[in-house]
Short mmCIF file of C-alpha atoms in Angstrom, two decimals:
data_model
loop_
_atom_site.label_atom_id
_atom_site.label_comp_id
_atom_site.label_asym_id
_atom_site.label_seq_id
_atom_site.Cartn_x
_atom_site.Cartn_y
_atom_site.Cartn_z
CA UNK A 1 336.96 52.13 32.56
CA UNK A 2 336.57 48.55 32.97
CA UNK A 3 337.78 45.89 30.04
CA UNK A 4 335.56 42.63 30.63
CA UNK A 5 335.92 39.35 28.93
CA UNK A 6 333.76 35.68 29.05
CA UNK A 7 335.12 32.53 27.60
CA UNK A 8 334.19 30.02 29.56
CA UNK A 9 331.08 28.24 27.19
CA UNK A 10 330.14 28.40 23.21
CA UNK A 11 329.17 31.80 23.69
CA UNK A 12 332.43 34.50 23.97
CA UNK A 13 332.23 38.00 24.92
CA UNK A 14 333.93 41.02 25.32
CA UNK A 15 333.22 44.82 26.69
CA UNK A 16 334.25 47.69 27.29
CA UNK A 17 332.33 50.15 29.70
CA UNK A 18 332.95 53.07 31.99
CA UNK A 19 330.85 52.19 35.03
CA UNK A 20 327.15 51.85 33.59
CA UNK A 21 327.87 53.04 30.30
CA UNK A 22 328.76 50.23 27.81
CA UNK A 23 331.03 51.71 25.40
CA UNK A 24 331.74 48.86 22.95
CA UNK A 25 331.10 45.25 23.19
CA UNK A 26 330.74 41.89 21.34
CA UNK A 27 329.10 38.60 21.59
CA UNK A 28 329.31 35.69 19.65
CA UNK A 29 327.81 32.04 19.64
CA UNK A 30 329.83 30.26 17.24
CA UNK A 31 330.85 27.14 19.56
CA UNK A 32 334.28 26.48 20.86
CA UNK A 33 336.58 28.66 19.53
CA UNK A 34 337.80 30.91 21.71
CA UNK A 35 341.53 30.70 20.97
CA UNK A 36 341.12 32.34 17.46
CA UNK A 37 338.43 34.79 18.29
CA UNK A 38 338.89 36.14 21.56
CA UNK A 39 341.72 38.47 20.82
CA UNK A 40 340.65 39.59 17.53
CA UNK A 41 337.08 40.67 19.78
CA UNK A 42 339.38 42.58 22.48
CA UNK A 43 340.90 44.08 19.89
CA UNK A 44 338.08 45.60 17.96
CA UNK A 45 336.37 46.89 21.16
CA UNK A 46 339.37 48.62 22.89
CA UNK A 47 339.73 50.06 18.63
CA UNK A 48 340.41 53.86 19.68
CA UNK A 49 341.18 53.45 23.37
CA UNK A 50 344.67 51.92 24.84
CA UNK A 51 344.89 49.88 27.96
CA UNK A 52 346.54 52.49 29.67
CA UNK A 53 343.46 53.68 29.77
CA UNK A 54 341.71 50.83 31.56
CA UNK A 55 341.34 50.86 35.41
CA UNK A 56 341.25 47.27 35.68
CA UNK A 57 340.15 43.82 33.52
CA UNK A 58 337.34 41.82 34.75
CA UNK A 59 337.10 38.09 33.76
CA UNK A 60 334.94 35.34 34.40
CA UNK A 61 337.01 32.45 36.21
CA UNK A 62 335.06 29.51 36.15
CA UNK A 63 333.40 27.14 36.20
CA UNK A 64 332.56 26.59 32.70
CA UNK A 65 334.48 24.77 29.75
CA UNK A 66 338.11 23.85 30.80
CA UNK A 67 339.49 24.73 27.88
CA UNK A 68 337.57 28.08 27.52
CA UNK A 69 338.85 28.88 31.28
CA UNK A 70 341.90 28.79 30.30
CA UNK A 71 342.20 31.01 27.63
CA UNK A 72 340.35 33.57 29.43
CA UNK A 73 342.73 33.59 32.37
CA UNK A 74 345.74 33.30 30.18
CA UNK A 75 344.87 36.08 28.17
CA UNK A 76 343.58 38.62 30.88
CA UNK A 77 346.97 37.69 32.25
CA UNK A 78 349.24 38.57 29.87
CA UNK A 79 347.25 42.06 28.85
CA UNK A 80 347.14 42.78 32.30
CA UNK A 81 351.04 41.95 33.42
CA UNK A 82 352.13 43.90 30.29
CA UNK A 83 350.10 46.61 31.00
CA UNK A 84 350.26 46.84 34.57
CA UNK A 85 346.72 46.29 35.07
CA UNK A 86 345.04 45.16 37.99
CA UNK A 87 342.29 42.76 37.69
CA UNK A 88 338.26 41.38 38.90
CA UNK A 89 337.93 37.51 38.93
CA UNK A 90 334.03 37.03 38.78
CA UNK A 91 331.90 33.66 39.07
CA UNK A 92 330.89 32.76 35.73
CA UNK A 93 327.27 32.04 37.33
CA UNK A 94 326.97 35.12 39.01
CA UNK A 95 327.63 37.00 35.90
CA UNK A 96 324.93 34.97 34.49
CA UNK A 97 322.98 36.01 37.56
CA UNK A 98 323.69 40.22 36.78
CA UNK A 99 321.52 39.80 33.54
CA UNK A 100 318.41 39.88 35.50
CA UNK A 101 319.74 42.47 37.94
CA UNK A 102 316.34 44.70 36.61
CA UNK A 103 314.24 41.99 37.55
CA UNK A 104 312.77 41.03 40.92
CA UNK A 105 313.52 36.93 40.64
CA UNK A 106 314.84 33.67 41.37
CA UNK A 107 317.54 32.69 38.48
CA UNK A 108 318.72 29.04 38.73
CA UNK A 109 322.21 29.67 37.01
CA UNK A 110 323.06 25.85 34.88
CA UNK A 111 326.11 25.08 33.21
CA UNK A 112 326.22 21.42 31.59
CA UNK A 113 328.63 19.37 33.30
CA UNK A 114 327.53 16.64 31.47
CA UNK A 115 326.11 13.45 32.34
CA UNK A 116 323.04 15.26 33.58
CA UNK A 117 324.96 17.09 35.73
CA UNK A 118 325.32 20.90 35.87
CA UNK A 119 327.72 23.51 37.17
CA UNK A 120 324.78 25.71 39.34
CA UNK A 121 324.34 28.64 41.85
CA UNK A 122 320.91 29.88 42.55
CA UNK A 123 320.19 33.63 43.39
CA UNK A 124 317.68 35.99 44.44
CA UNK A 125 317.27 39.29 42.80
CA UNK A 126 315.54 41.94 44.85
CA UNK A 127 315.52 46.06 43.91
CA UNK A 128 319.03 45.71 41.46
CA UNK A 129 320.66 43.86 44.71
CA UNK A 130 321.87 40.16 43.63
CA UNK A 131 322.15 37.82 46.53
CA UNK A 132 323.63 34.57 46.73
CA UNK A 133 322.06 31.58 48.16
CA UNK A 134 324.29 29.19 47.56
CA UNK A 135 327.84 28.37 46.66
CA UNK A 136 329.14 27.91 42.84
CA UNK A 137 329.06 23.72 43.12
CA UNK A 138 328.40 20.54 40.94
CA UNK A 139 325.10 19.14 41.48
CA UNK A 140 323.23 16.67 40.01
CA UNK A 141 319.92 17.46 38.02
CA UNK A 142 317.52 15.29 41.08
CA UNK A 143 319.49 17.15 43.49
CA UNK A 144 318.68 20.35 42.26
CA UNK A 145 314.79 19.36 41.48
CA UNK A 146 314.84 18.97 44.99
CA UNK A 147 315.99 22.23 45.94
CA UNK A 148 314.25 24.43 43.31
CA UNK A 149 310.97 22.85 44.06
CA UNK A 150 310.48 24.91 47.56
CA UNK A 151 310.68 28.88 45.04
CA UNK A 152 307.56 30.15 43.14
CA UNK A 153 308.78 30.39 40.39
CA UNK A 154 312.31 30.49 39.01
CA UNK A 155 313.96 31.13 35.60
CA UNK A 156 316.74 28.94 34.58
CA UNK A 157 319.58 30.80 32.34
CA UNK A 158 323.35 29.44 31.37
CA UNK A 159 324.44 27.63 28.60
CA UNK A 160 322.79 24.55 30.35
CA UNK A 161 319.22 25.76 30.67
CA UNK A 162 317.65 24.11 28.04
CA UNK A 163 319.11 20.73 28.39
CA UNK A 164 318.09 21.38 32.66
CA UNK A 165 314.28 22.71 31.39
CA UNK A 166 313.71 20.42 29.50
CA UNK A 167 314.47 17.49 32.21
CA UNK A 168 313.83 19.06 35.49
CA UNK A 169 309.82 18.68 34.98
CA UNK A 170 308.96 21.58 37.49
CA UNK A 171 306.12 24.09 36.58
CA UNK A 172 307.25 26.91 38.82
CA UNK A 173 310.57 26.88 36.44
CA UNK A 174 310.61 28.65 33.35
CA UNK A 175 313.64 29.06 30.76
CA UNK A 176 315.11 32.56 30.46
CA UNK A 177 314.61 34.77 27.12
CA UNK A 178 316.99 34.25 24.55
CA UNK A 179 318.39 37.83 24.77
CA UNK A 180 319.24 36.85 28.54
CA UNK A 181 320.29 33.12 28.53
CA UNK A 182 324.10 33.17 28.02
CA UNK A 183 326.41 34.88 30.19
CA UNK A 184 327.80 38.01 28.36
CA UNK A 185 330.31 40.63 29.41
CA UNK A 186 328.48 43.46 30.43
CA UNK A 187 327.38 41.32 32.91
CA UNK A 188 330.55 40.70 33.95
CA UNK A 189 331.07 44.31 34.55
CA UNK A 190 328.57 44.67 36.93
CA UNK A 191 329.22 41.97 38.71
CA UNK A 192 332.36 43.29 39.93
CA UNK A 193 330.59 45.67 42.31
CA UNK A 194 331.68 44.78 46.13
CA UNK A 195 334.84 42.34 44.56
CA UNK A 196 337.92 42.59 45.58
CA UNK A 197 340.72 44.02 42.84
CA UNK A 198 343.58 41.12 42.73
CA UNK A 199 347.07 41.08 40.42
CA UNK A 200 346.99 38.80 37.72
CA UNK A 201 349.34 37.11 39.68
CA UNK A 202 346.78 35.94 42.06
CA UNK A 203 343.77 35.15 38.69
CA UNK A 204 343.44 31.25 38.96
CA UNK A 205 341.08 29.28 37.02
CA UNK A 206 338.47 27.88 39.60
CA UNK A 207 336.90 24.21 37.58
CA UNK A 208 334.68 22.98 40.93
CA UNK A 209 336.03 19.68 39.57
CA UNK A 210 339.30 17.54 38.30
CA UNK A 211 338.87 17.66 34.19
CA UNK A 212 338.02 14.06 32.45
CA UNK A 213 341.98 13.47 31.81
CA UNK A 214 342.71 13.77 35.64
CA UNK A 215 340.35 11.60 36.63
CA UNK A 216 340.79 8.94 34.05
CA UNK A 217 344.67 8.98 35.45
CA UNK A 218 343.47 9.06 38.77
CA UNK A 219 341.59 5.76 38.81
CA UNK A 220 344.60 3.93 36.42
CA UNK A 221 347.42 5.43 39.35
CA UNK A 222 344.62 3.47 41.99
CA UNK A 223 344.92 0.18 39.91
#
């Protein structure tokens, strides 16, 4: 039995499942807010099981929101060290990735980074098997015209997609169905297949780059 949680955009998510079975989850899209409704949402999913019951926690990591990766983490981490539960750290664009996993496809998974740039992995989905084809990075939108140009046709999905449609001005792309755009938590469940378990000890937030604040300080401590 797998607890799974997502945080990291406007969209937050929670689920629990026993390998393809989803027992309870939720999903809501009410912006920015994690800190006030993520453990209420834990909470009324695990409502008649215990954590004792839970074979591990699966979270996504990053990249997404700072702020939203942090609460996440933080609160996988304190379930899990009071509990004694070991834990998944998943790619927040591969779990966007596993919501296509019945498809045969190209998904182009966006996250806005802002100033028209976008946290992005691209992968190929073949017969239920997801496969990478490139690392989780920070990439500009004319850098990734350039590279999605070369596929047939690819759908775009992540809580960047329509700002990435809308400006990419491919015709082999198409924006993914509403039902499958965000990243959700039973997609974080499957994409734990072939991970490696970790403590919480070793769940770090992964950002791809230094937040706003850092860099602001870092080009005053240059001056």
């Amino acid at each position: 039995m797998i607890l799974s949680l997502d945080s990291t955009a406007i969209t937050a998510s929670v689920a629990l499942t026993d390998k393809d079975i989803v027992i309870k989850s939720e999903f809501v899209n009410s912006g920015l807010t994690h800190s006030e409704t993520l453990l209420p949402m834990i909470k009324r999913v695990m409502q008649g099981h215990s954590y004792s019951e839970l074979n591990a926690i699966a979270v996504t990591s990053g990249p997404g929101s700072f702020t939203g990766v942090r609460i996440g983490i933080a609160t996988v981490k304190g379930i899990a060290f009071a509990n004694s539960i070991p834990c998944y750290s998943v790619s927040t664009l591969e779990a966007i990735a596993y919501n296509f996993v019945d498809m045969n496809c190209i998904v182009c998974a966006v996250m806005d980074a802002r100033r028209m740039q976008f946290y992005n992995a691209v992968f190929k989905i073949e017969n239920g098997v997801v496969e990478r084809l490139c690392a989780d990075r920070a990439i500009s939108l004319d850098e990734l015209r350039s590279e999605l140009v070369k596929y047939d046709k690819v759908i775009i999905a992540g809580d960047g997609a329509t700002l990435c449609y809308e400006n990419i001005g491919l015709d082999n792309c198409v924006l993914a169905q509403e039902e499958k755009l965000y990243q959700n938590a039973v997609s974080v469940s499957k994409a734990i297949k072939n991970k490696e378990i970790i403590s919480h000890r070793s769940l770090v937030p992964v950002y791809l780059r230094q937040s706003q604040a850092e860099r602001e300080l870092k080009l005053k401590l240059k001056k």
